[in-house]
Amino acid sequence: MARVVVLGAGVSGHTAALYLRKLLPQEHEIVVVNPKPTYNWIPSNIWVGVGKMGHDDVVFELGPIYKKQGITFVQGKAFALWPEGDADDARPAVEVEHTSAGRDGEHEKIRYDYVINATGPKLNFGATPGLGPDAGNTLSVCTPDHATEAAGRLAELKTRLRTQKQTVVIGVGHGTCTCEGAAFEYTFNVEHELREAGVRQNAEIVYLTNENELGDFGVGGMQFEQNGYRTSSELWTQSLFRERGVRAITGAAVTSIEPGVIHYDQLDGSHNDLEFDFAMLLPPFKGNDWKAFDREGEDITSTVFAPSGFLKVDADYTPKPYEEWTAKDWPRTYQNPTYRNVFAVGIAFAPPHQISKPRATPDGVAVAPSPPRTGMPSGTMGKVVAKSIADMILKGAPAPTHSASMSEMAAACVASAGHGFRSGTAAAMTMSPVVPDWEKYPETGRDLKATKGEIGLSGHWVKRMLHTLFIYKAKARPGWTWIPE
Ligand SMILES: Cc1cc2nc3c(=O)[nH]c(=O)nc-3n(C[C@H](O)[C@H](O)[C@H](O)COP(=O)(O)OP(=O)(O)OC[C@H]3O[C@@H](n4cnc5c(N)ncnc54)[C@H](O)[C@@H]3O)c2cc1C
């Protein structure tokens, strides 16, 4: 009998756990550790943030689903890995702090045969003084609670806009942020809401980003072929900004935020101030606060985890100039090279390098979008790692049997630009591969036939349908495996 422990019940971990349960007979135990008793379909937090959905539309209880599936659920937060076991027990373990009402604060070592780190990002609001809704001066849509608060503040903004001019700033709150697509979505959803409310004329809307140019999205932008013409995500995105009257500030690193004023530096060396009445800025991501120990209790954190807190996997982490990185540096199996029964998927694995070219201001402030690991690749990684582990347990496979590199896999991303059955819009993008492969596709880094972009009402319907489908899948309802990641 083997025990597989999955840390984190987000897109990648929950997918891995459901596939493991499907693939492994009941004598093998699947344990999921997650700090909250609920699952959050994060992409729809954008619609919570504009009041088009409620908190409960994007969240559901994990307990009943895991009970039905035969998955053990532990409500807790993993904080230390003991991949060689400890002085008392040679079996590897993960140390967890319980967070459920009855056991809050209690520590437990859960022994494992295989562990998957799928703990996603730590929202690093502390990286920028004044950033964030808890201890800072800006809003967020990263969690359902943050998004609910943002919706309330947006309603107040609409009231003020009836009689006053207001400045709305949406974007990213640090030079190394990722997830620019989510900031883009929130910008255009807010713009749409203000138009629907008849108050748009009093709002100046500013998109503040670390992307070097619009349409970069942390993946170095994209080139498409449309109606026989070559176009770029930059041109395509610029036209939406022009059409909706949204001002963009690119190549910016937010350095601090005071009530009503954002301070940011730009690549030309300028130090700038931007006044705001409403601001939603995403935080940079880092790995969770992990520690790792060997059998004797010696700290081996730097062997297992990168300085960012993300777990090292089968990537090539040799330091090289940006120009020398290649698609082959990206991981394929998500297995830790030192401890072969440790895996990391989704945002929790350490990427080998940036996809967008990193830059810095003359003062050395980084303006370097981090590589996004969006829902589709995260779910795919969860699935392939589950299949590999199942083969290692059931067939004695000596190495992972399934792979999915971001430099080979395609991803689709539908960025909402306004919610509404008739009036909604979304920018739908597909790219293949996510990480450009300049050897295979010397001209554009990607397969032009499989890289596409389109803006329109149909994209909104797709995005709305995906909400329903992915929540159905996450609830492991009949036929869930037919819905792709
Ligand atoms: C506002 C927003 C909108 C987005 N929109 C889109 C979109 O439209 N399309 C798209 O493809 N992607 C989108 N993304 C990105 C998408 O949400 C991520 O790619 C995806 O959630 C990553 O999955 P993950 O499993 O790595 O992390 P997560 O989904 O964040 O899951 C991590 C899980 O681990 C848990 N956890 C954290 N710490 C611990 C710990 N110490 N121990 C145990 N568990 C822990 C967390 O509570 C969480 O449940 C969006 C992101 C944001 C913030």
Coordinates of C-alpha atoms and ligand atoms in Angstrom, one line a residue:
M1 CA 0.0 0.0 0.0
A2 CA 1.4 3.4 -1.0
R3 CA 0.4 6.9 0.3
V4 CA 0.5 9.9 -2.0
V5 CA 0.3 13.3 -0.3
V6 CA -0.8 16.2 -2.4
L7 CA -0.1 19.6 -0.9
G8 CA -2.6 22.2 -2.1
A9 CA -6.1 21.8 -3.6
G10 CA -5.9 24.4 -6.3
V11 CA -6.1 23.8 -10.1
S12 CA -3.0 21.6 -10.2
G13 CA -3.2 19.8 -6.9
H14 CA -6.9 19.1 -7.0
T15 CA -6.5 17.7 -10.6
A16 CA -3.6 15.5 -9.5
A17 CA -5.6 14.2 -6.5
L18 CA -8.7 13.3 -8.6
Y19 CA -6.6 11.5 -11.3
L20 CA -4.6 9.6 -8.6
R21 CA -7.8 8.4 -7.1
K22 CA -9.1 7.3 -10.5
L23 CA -5.9 5.5 -11.3
L24 CA -4.9 3.9 -8.0
P25 CA -6.9 1.1 -6.4
Q26 CA -8.5 2.0 -3.0
E27 CA -5.7 0.2 -1.0
H28 CA -3.5 3.1 -1.9
E29 CA -4.2 6.2 0.1
I30 CA -4.4 9.7 -1.4
V31 CA -4.1 12.6 1.1
V32 CA -4.8 16.2 0.2
V33 CA -3.6 19.0 2.5
N34 CA -5.1 22.4 2.0
P35 CA -5.3 25.4 4.4
K36 CA -9.0 26.1 3.6
P37 CA -11.8 23.6 3.5
T38 CA -12.9 25.0 0.1
Y39 CA -11.9 25.1 -3.5
N40 CA -11.8 28.4 -5.4
W41 CA -12.1 28.7 -9.2
I42 CA -9.7 31.6 -9.3
P43 CA -10.3 32.9 -12.9
S44 CA -13.9 33.8 -12.0
N45 CA -12.7 36.0 -9.1
I46 CA -12.5 38.7 -11.7
W47 CA -16.3 38.6 -12.0
V48 CA -16.7 38.6 -8.2
G49 CA -14.5 41.7 -8.2
V50 CA -17.0 43.6 -10.3
G51 CA -20.1 42.3 -8.5
K52 CA -21.3 40.0 -11.3
M53 CA -20.8 36.9 -9.3
G54 CA -20.9 36.3 -5.5
H55 CA -18.3 34.6 -3.3
D56 CA -20.2 31.4 -3.3
D57 CA -20.4 31.2 -7.1
V58 CA -16.6 30.6 -7.2
V59 CA -16.1 28.5 -4.1
F60 CA -17.3 25.1 -2.9
E61 CA -16.6 22.7 0.0
L62 CA -13.9 20.0 -0.7
G63 CA -14.9 17.7 2.2
P64 CA -18.0 16.0 0.6
I65 CA -16.2 15.5 -2.7
Y66 CA -13.1 13.9 -1.2
K67 CA -15.3 11.8 1.1
K68 CA -17.2 10.5 -1.9
Q69 CA -14.0 9.9 -3.9
G70 CA -12.2 8.2 -1.0
I71 CA -9.5 10.8 -0.6
T72 CA -8.3 11.8 2.9
F73 CA -8.6 15.5 3.5
V74 CA -6.4 17.3 6.0
Q75 CA -7.1 21.0 6.6
G76 CA -3.7 22.4 7.2
K77 CA -0.7 24.2 5.9
A78 CA 2.4 22.3 4.9
F79 CA 5.6 24.1 6.0
A80 CA 8.5 21.6 6.2
L81 CA 9.7 18.7 4.1
W82 CA 11.6 15.7 5.6
P83 CA 12.5 13.8 2.3
E84 CA 14.8 11.4 4.1
G85 CA 12.6 10.9 7.2
D86 CA 13.9 11.8 10.6
A87 CA 15.7 10.3 13.6
D88 CA 12.4 8.5 14.7
D89 CA 11.2 7.2 11.4
A90 CA 13.0 6.6 8.1
R91 CA 9.9 7.2 6.0
P92 CA 9.8 10.6 4.3
A93 CA 7.4 13.1 5.8
V94 CA 5.8 16.5 5.3
E95 CA 5.2 18.6 8.4
V96 CA 1.8 20.3 8.5
E97 CA 0.2 22.8 10.8
H98 CA -3.5 22.1 11.1
T99 CA -5.9 25.0 10.4
S100 CA -9.3 23.3 11.2
A101 CA -11.4 24.6 14.1
G102 CA -10.7 21.6 16.3
R103 CA -7.0 21.2 15.7
D104 CA -5.9 24.8 14.9
G105 CA -2.1 25.2 15.4
E106 CA -1.4 21.5 16.0
H107 CA 1.7 20.2 14.1
E108 CA 1.8 16.8 12.5
K109 CA 4.3 14.9 10.3
I110 CA 2.4 13.0 7.6
R111 CA 4.5 10.2 6.2
Y112 CA 4.5 9.7 2.4
D113 CA 5.7 7.4 -0.4
Y114 CA 5.2 10.2 -2.9
V115 CA 4.5 13.9 -2.4
I116 CA 3.3 16.5 -4.9
N117 CA 3.9 20.2 -4.0
A118 CA 1.0 22.1 -5.5
T119 CA 0.8 24.9 -3.0
G120 CA 0.7 27.6 -5.7
P121 CA 1.9 31.1 -5.0
K122 CA 2.3 33.0 -1.7
L123 CA 0.8 36.4 -2.5
N124 CA 3.8 38.6 -1.7
F125 CA 2.1 41.9 -0.9
G126 CA 5.0 42.7 1.5
A127 CA 7.4 43.1 -1.5
T128 CA 6.1 46.6 -2.1
P129 CA 5.4 49.0 0.8
G130 CA 1.7 50.0 0.9
L131 CA 0.6 47.2 -1.5
G132 CA -2.5 45.1 -0.8
P133 CA -5.9 45.3 0.9
D134 CA -4.8 44.0 4.3
A135 CA -1.9 46.2 5.4
G136 CA -1.8 48.5 2.4
N137 CA -3.7 51.0 0.3
T138 CA -4.7 49.0 -2.8
L139 CA -7.3 46.3 -3.6
S140 CA -6.8 42.8 -5.0
V141 CA -8.9 40.1 -6.7
C142 CA -6.6 37.2 -6.0
T143 CA -8.9 35.6 -3.4
P144 CA -12.7 35.5 -3.2
D145 CA -12.6 37.7 0.0
H146 CA -10.3 40.2 -1.7
A147 CA -12.5 40.2 -4.8
T148 CA -15.7 40.7 -2.7
E149 CA -14.0 43.7 -1.0
A150 CA -13.0 45.1 -4.4
A151 CA -16.7 44.8 -5.6
G152 CA -17.9 46.8 -2.6
R153 CA -15.3 49.5 -3.3
L154 CA -16.3 49.6 -7.0
A155 CA -19.9 50.2 -6.0
E156 CA -18.8 53.2 -3.9
L157 CA -16.7 54.4 -6.8
K158 CA -19.7 54.3 -9.2
T159 CA -21.6 56.5 -6.7
R160 CA -18.8 59.0 -6.5
L161 CA -18.5 59.1 -10.3
R162 CA -22.0 60.4 -10.6
T163 CA -20.8 63.7 -9.4
Q164 CA -16.9 63.7 -9.5
K165 CA -14.0 62.9 -11.7
Q166 CA -12.0 59.9 -10.4
T167 CA -8.8 58.1 -11.4
V168 CA -8.9 54.3 -11.5
V169 CA -5.6 52.4 -11.6
I170 CA -5.4 48.7 -12.3
G171 CA -2.3 46.6 -12.9
V172 CA 0.6 45.0 -11.1
G173 CA 2.2 46.2 -7.9
H174 CA 5.8 45.2 -8.4
G175 CA 8.4 45.0 -11.3
T176 CA 8.6 41.2 -11.1
C177 CA 4.8 40.4 -11.1
T178 CA 3.2 37.8 -13.2
C179 CA -0.5 37.2 -14.1
E180 CA -0.7 40.4 -16.1
G181 CA -3.6 38.7 -18.0
A182 CA -5.7 38.9 -14.8
A183 CA -5.0 42.6 -14.4
F184 CA -5.9 43.2 -18.0
E185 CA -9.2 41.3 -17.5
Y186 CA -10.1 43.3 -14.4
T187 CA -9.3 46.6 -16.2
F188 CA -11.7 45.9 -19.0
N189 CA -14.4 44.5 -16.7
V190 CA -14.3 47.6 -14.6
E191 CA -14.3 49.8 -17.7
H192 CA -17.4 47.8 -19.0
E193 CA -19.2 48.2 -15.6
L194 CA -18.6 51.9 -15.5
R195 CA -20.0 52.3 -19.0
E196 CA -23.0 50.2 -18.1
A197 CA -23.6 52.3 -15.0
G198 CA -23.5 55.5 -17.2
V199 CA -20.5 57.0 -15.3
R200 CA -17.6 56.1 -17.6
Q201 CA -17.1 59.7 -18.8
N202 CA -16.0 60.8 -15.3
A203 CA -13.4 58.0 -14.9
E204 CA -9.8 58.1 -16.1
I205 CA -8.7 54.5 -16.3
V206 CA -5.0 53.7 -16.2
Y207 CA -3.5 50.2 -16.8
L208 CA -0.1 50.1 -15.0
T209 CA 2.1 47.2 -16.0
N210 CA 5.6 45.9 -15.9
E211 CA 5.2 44.5 -19.4
N212 CA 7.6 46.1 -21.8
E213 CA 4.8 46.5 -24.3
L214 CA 1.0 45.8 -24.3
G215 CA 0.1 42.2 -25.2
D216 CA 3.3 40.8 -23.7
F217 CA 1.4 39.0 -20.9
G218 CA 4.7 37.7 -19.4
V219 CA 5.1 35.3 -22.4
G220 CA 7.0 37.8 -24.6
G221 CA 3.9 38.5 -26.6
M222 CA 2.6 36.5 -29.6
Q223 CA 2.4 36.7 -33.3
F224 CA -0.7 35.5 -35.2
E225 CA -1.8 35.1 -38.7
Q226 CA -5.2 36.6 -39.4
N227 CA -6.9 36.6 -42.8
G228 CA -3.5 36.0 -44.4
Y229 CA -1.8 38.9 -42.5
R230 CA 0.7 38.7 -39.8
T231 CA -0.2 40.6 -36.6
S232 CA 1.0 40.7 -33.1
S233 CA -0.7 40.6 -29.6
E234 CA 0.8 44.1 -29.1
L235 CA -1.2 45.6 -32.0
W236 CA -4.3 43.7 -31.2
T237 CA -4.2 44.7 -27.5
Q238 CA -3.4 48.3 -28.3
S239 CA -6.5 48.6 -30.4
L240 CA -8.7 47.5 -27.5
F241 CA -7.0 50.1 -25.2
R242 CA -7.7 52.8 -27.9
E243 CA -11.2 51.7 -28.5
R244 CA -12.1 51.7 -24.7
G245 CA -10.1 54.8 -23.9
V246 CA -7.8 53.2 -21.4
R247 CA -4.4 54.8 -20.8
A248 CA -1.5 52.3 -20.5
I249 CA 1.7 52.8 -18.6
T250 CA 4.2 50.1 -19.6
G251 CA 7.7 49.1 -18.4
A252 CA 6.8 50.2 -14.8
A253 CA 8.0 48.9 -11.5
V254 CA 5.8 50.1 -8.6
T255 CA 8.1 50.9 -5.7
S256 CA 5.7 52.0 -3.0
I257 CA 2.1 53.1 -2.4
E258 CA 0.8 55.8 -0.1
P259 CA -2.9 56.4 0.4
G260 CA -4.0 57.8 -2.9
V261 CA -0.6 57.9 -4.6
I262 CA 1.4 55.1 -6.4
H263 CA 5.1 55.6 -6.8
Y264 CA 6.7 53.8 -9.7
D265 CA 10.0 53.8 -11.7
Q266 CA 10.3 53.3 -15.4
L267 CA 13.0 51.9 -17.7
D268 CA 14.1 55.4 -18.7
G269 CA 15.1 56.0 -15.1
S270 CA 12.2 58.3 -14.3
H271 CA 10.6 58.3 -10.8
N272 CA 6.9 58.9 -11.1
D273 CA 3.8 59.5 -9.0
L274 CA 0.3 58.5 -10.0
E275 CA -2.7 59.7 -8.0
F276 CA -5.7 57.3 -7.7
D277 CA -9.1 57.1 -6.2
F278 CA -9.5 53.3 -6.8
A279 CA -6.6 51.0 -7.3
M280 CA -6.4 47.2 -7.8
L281 CA -2.8 46.0 -8.1
L282 CA -1.8 42.4 -8.2
P283 CA 1.1 41.3 -5.9
P284 CA 4.2 39.5 -7.0
F285 CA 4.2 35.7 -6.3
K286 CA 6.8 33.7 -4.3
G287 CA 6.9 30.2 -3.1
N288 CA 5.5 29.3 0.2
D289 CA 7.7 29.7 3.3
W290 CA 9.2 26.2 3.1
K291 CA 12.0 24.5 5.0
A292 CA 13.5 21.1 4.2
F293 CA 15.6 19.0 6.5
D294 CA 17.7 15.8 6.1
R295 CA 17.4 12.8 8.4
E296 CA 19.7 14.4 11.0
G297 CA 17.6 17.6 11.0
E298 CA 20.2 19.6 9.0
D299 CA 18.7 22.4 6.9
I300 CA 18.7 21.3 3.2
T301 CA 16.1 23.9 2.0
S302 CA 18.5 25.2 -0.7
T303 CA 18.9 21.7 -2.1
V304 CA 15.1 21.2 -2.6
F305 CA 13.9 24.7 -3.1
A306 CA 15.0 27.7 -5.3
P307 CA 15.6 31.0 -3.4
S308 CA 12.1 32.1 -4.6
G309 CA 10.6 29.3 -2.5
F310 CA 9.5 27.3 -5.5
L311 CA 10.5 23.6 -5.7
K312 CA 13.4 22.6 -8.0
V313 CA 12.3 20.0 -10.6
D314 CA 13.9 18.6 -13.8
A315 CA 14.7 22.0 -15.3
D316 CA 18.1 23.3 -16.3
Y317 CA 18.8 25.9 -13.6
T318 CA 22.4 26.7 -14.7
P319 CA 22.7 30.5 -14.6
K320 CA 23.0 31.9 -18.2
P321 CA 22.3 35.2 -19.9
Y322 CA 18.7 35.5 -21.1
E323 CA 19.7 35.1 -24.7
E324 CA 21.2 31.7 -24.1
W325 CA 18.2 30.0 -22.5
T326 CA 16.4 27.5 -24.7
A327 CA 13.1 25.7 -24.7
K328 CA 14.9 22.5 -23.6
D329 CA 15.7 24.1 -20.2
W330 CA 12.0 23.8 -19.2
P331 CA 11.0 20.8 -17.0
R332 CA 9.1 17.8 -18.5
T333 CA 8.3 15.5 -15.6
Y334 CA 8.3 17.9 -12.5
Q335 CA 10.3 15.4 -10.5
N336 CA 12.9 16.8 -8.0
P337 CA 16.3 15.7 -9.1
T338 CA 17.6 14.8 -5.6
Y339 CA 14.5 13.2 -4.1
R340 CA 12.8 11.2 -6.8
N341 CA 9.5 10.8 -4.9
V342 CA 9.0 14.6 -4.6
F343 CA 7.2 16.4 -7.4
A344 CA 6.0 20.0 -7.9
V345 CA 3.3 21.2 -10.3
G346 CA 1.5 24.4 -11.3
I347 CA 2.9 27.6 -9.8
A348 CA 4.8 25.7 -7.1
F349 CA 7.6 24.5 -9.5
A350 CA 10.7 26.7 -9.9
P351 CA 10.8 28.0 -13.6
P352 CA 14.3 28.0 -15.1
H353 CA 14.0 31.5 -16.5
Q354 CA 11.9 34.3 -17.6
I355 CA 9.9 34.1 -20.9
S356 CA 9.7 37.9 -21.4
K357 CA 13.0 39.6 -21.6
P358 CA 14.0 40.9 -18.1
R359 CA 15.0 44.5 -17.9
A360 CA 16.0 46.9 -15.1
T361 CA 15.9 50.7 -14.6
P362 CA 19.2 52.6 -14.5
D363 CA 19.0 52.4 -10.7
G364 CA 18.8 48.6 -10.9
V365 CA 15.0 48.2 -10.2
A366 CA 13.9 45.0 -11.9
V367 CA 11.2 45.4 -14.6
A368 CA 10.9 41.7 -15.4
P369 CA 7.5 39.9 -15.8
S370 CA 7.8 36.5 -14.2
P371 CA 6.6 33.5 -16.3
P372 CA 2.9 32.8 -15.9
R373 CA 1.8 29.3 -15.2
T374 CA -1.9 29.6 -16.1
G375 CA -4.7 27.2 -15.4
M376 CA -4.5 24.9 -18.4
P377 CA -0.7 24.1 -18.1
S378 CA -1.2 23.8 -14.3
G379 CA -4.0 21.3 -14.7
T380 CA -2.0 19.4 -17.3
M381 CA 1.0 19.1 -15.0
G382 CA -1.2 17.8 -12.2
K383 CA -2.6 15.1 -14.6
V384 CA 0.8 13.9 -16.0
V385 CA 2.4 13.7 -12.6
A386 CA -0.6 11.7 -11.3
K387 CA -0.2 9.3 -14.2
S388 CA 3.6 9.0 -13.7
I389 CA 3.2 8.3 -9.9
A390 CA 0.4 5.7 -10.6
D391 CA 2.8 3.9 -13.0
M392 CA 5.6 4.1 -10.5
I393 CA 3.4 2.5 -7.8
L394 CA 1.5 0.0 -9.9
K395 CA 4.1 -1.0 -12.5
G396 CA 7.3 -0.3 -10.6
A397 CA 8.3 2.3 -13.3
P398 CA 11.8 3.5 -12.3
A399 CA 11.2 7.0 -13.7
P400 CA 8.2 9.2 -14.6
T401 CA 6.4 7.8 -17.5
H402 CA 4.5 10.9 -18.6
S403 CA 5.7 14.4 -19.5
A404 CA 4.3 17.8 -20.4
S405 CA 6.8 20.7 -21.0
M406 CA 5.6 24.2 -21.2
S407 CA 7.9 24.5 -24.2
E408 CA 5.8 21.9 -26.0
M409 CA 2.3 22.3 -24.7
A410 CA -0.3 24.7 -26.0
A411 CA -2.4 26.8 -23.8
A412 CA -5.7 28.6 -24.3
C413 CA -6.4 31.7 -22.3
V414 CA -9.7 33.6 -22.4
A415 CA -9.4 37.1 -20.9
S416 CA -12.7 38.6 -20.1
A417 CA -13.2 42.2 -21.1
G418 CA -16.7 42.7 -19.8
H419 CA -19.5 40.4 -18.4
G420 CA -22.9 40.3 -20.0
F421 CA -24.8 37.8 -22.2
R422 CA -25.3 40.3 -25.0
S423 CA -22.8 43.0 -24.2
G424 CA -19.9 40.9 -22.9
T425 CA -16.5 40.7 -24.6
A426 CA -13.4 38.5 -24.1
A427 CA -10.0 38.3 -25.7
A428 CA -9.4 34.6 -26.5
M429 CA -5.8 33.5 -27.1
T430 CA -4.3 30.2 -27.9
M431 CA -0.6 29.7 -28.1
S432 CA 1.6 26.8 -28.9
P433 CA 3.9 26.3 -27.2
V434 CA 3.7 28.5 -24.1
V435 CA 7.5 28.9 -23.9
P436 CA 8.7 29.9 -27.4
D437 CA 10.9 27.3 -29.1
W438 CA 13.2 29.3 -31.4
E439 CA 14.9 26.2 -32.7
K440 CA 11.7 24.7 -33.9
Y441 CA 10.0 27.9 -35.0
P442 CA 12.9 30.3 -35.8
E443 CA 10.6 33.1 -37.1
T444 CA 8.2 33.6 -34.2
G445 CA 9.1 31.0 -31.6
R446 CA 5.6 29.5 -31.9
D447 CA 3.5 27.5 -34.3
L448 CA 1.7 30.2 -36.3
K449 CA -1.1 27.8 -37.2
A450 CA -1.8 27.1 -33.5
T451 CA -1.3 30.6 -32.1
K452 CA -4.4 32.7 -32.5
G453 CA -6.2 35.7 -31.0
E454 CA -9.7 37.0 -31.3
I455 CA -11.8 39.6 -29.4
G456 CA -15.5 39.5 -29.3
L457 CA -18.8 38.4 -27.7
S458 CA -18.3 34.7 -28.5
G459 CA -15.1 34.8 -26.3
H460 CA -17.3 35.9 -23.4
W461 CA -19.7 33.0 -23.9
V462 CA -16.7 30.6 -24.0
K463 CA -15.3 32.1 -20.7
R464 CA -18.7 31.9 -19.0
M465 CA -19.1 28.3 -20.2
L466 CA -15.6 27.4 -18.9
H467 CA -16.7 28.6 -15.5
T468 CA -19.5 26.1 -15.4
L469 CA -17.5 23.3 -17.0
F470 CA -14.4 23.6 -14.8
I471 CA -16.5 23.8 -11.6
Y472 CA -18.4 20.7 -12.8
K473 CA -15.0 19.0 -13.4
A474 CA -13.6 20.1 -10.1
K475 CA -16.6 18.6 -8.4
A476 CA -15.8 15.3 -10.1
R477 CA -19.3 15.0 -11.4
P478 CA -20.0 12.1 -13.9
G479 CA -17.8 12.3 -17.0
W480 CA -15.4 14.9 -15.4
T481 CA -12.4 13.3 -17.2
W482 CA -13.9 14.2 -20.5
I483 CA -13.5 17.9 -19.8
P484 CA -9.9 18.8 -20.8
E485 CA -7.6 20.6 -18.3
Ligands
LIG1 C1 -7.3 36.9 -10.4 C2 -6.8 35.8 -11.2 C3 -7.4 35.4 -12.4 C4 -6.9 34.4 -13.2 N1 -7.4 34.1 -14.3 C5 -7.0 33.0 -15.1 C6 -7.6 32.7 -16.3 O1 -8.6 33.3 -16.7 N2 -7.1 31.6 -17.0 C7 -6.1 30.9 -16.5 O2 -5.7 29.9 -17.1 N3 -5.4 31.2 -15.4 C8 -5.9 32.3 -14.6 N4 -5.2 32.6 -13.5 C9 -4.1 31.8 -13.0 C10 -4.6 30.5 -12.3 O3 -5.4 30.9 -11.3 C11 -3.4 29.7 -11.9 O4 -2.7 29.4 -13.0 C12 -3.7 28.5 -11.1 O5 -4.6 28.7 -10.1 C13 -2.5 27.8 -10.7 O6 -2.8 26.6 -10.1 P1 -2.0 26.1 -8.8 O7 -2.6 24.8 -8.5 O8 -0.5 26.1 -9.1 O9 -2.2 27.1 -7.7 P2 -3.5 27.5 -6.9 O10 -4.7 27.3 -7.8 O11 -3.3 28.9 -6.4 O12 -3.6 26.5 -5.7 C14 -2.7 26.4 -4.7 C15 -3.4 25.8 -3.5 O13 -2.5 25.5 -2.5 C16 -3.0 25.9 -1.2 N5 -1.8 26.2 -0.3 C17 -1.1 27.3 -0.2 N6 -0.2 27.1 0.7 C18 -0.3 25.9 1.2 C19 0.5 25.1 2.1 N7 1.5 25.7 2.8 N8 0.1 23.8 2.3 C20 -1.0 23.3 1.6 N9 -1.7 24.0 0.7 C21 -1.3 25.2 0.5 C22 -3.8 27.1 -1.6 O14 -4.7 27.4 -0.5 C23 -4.5 26.7 -2.8 O15 -5.6 26.0 -2.6 C24 -5.7 33.7 -12.7 C25 -5.1 34.0 -11.5 C26 -5.6 35.1 -10.8 C27 -4.9 35.5 -9.5

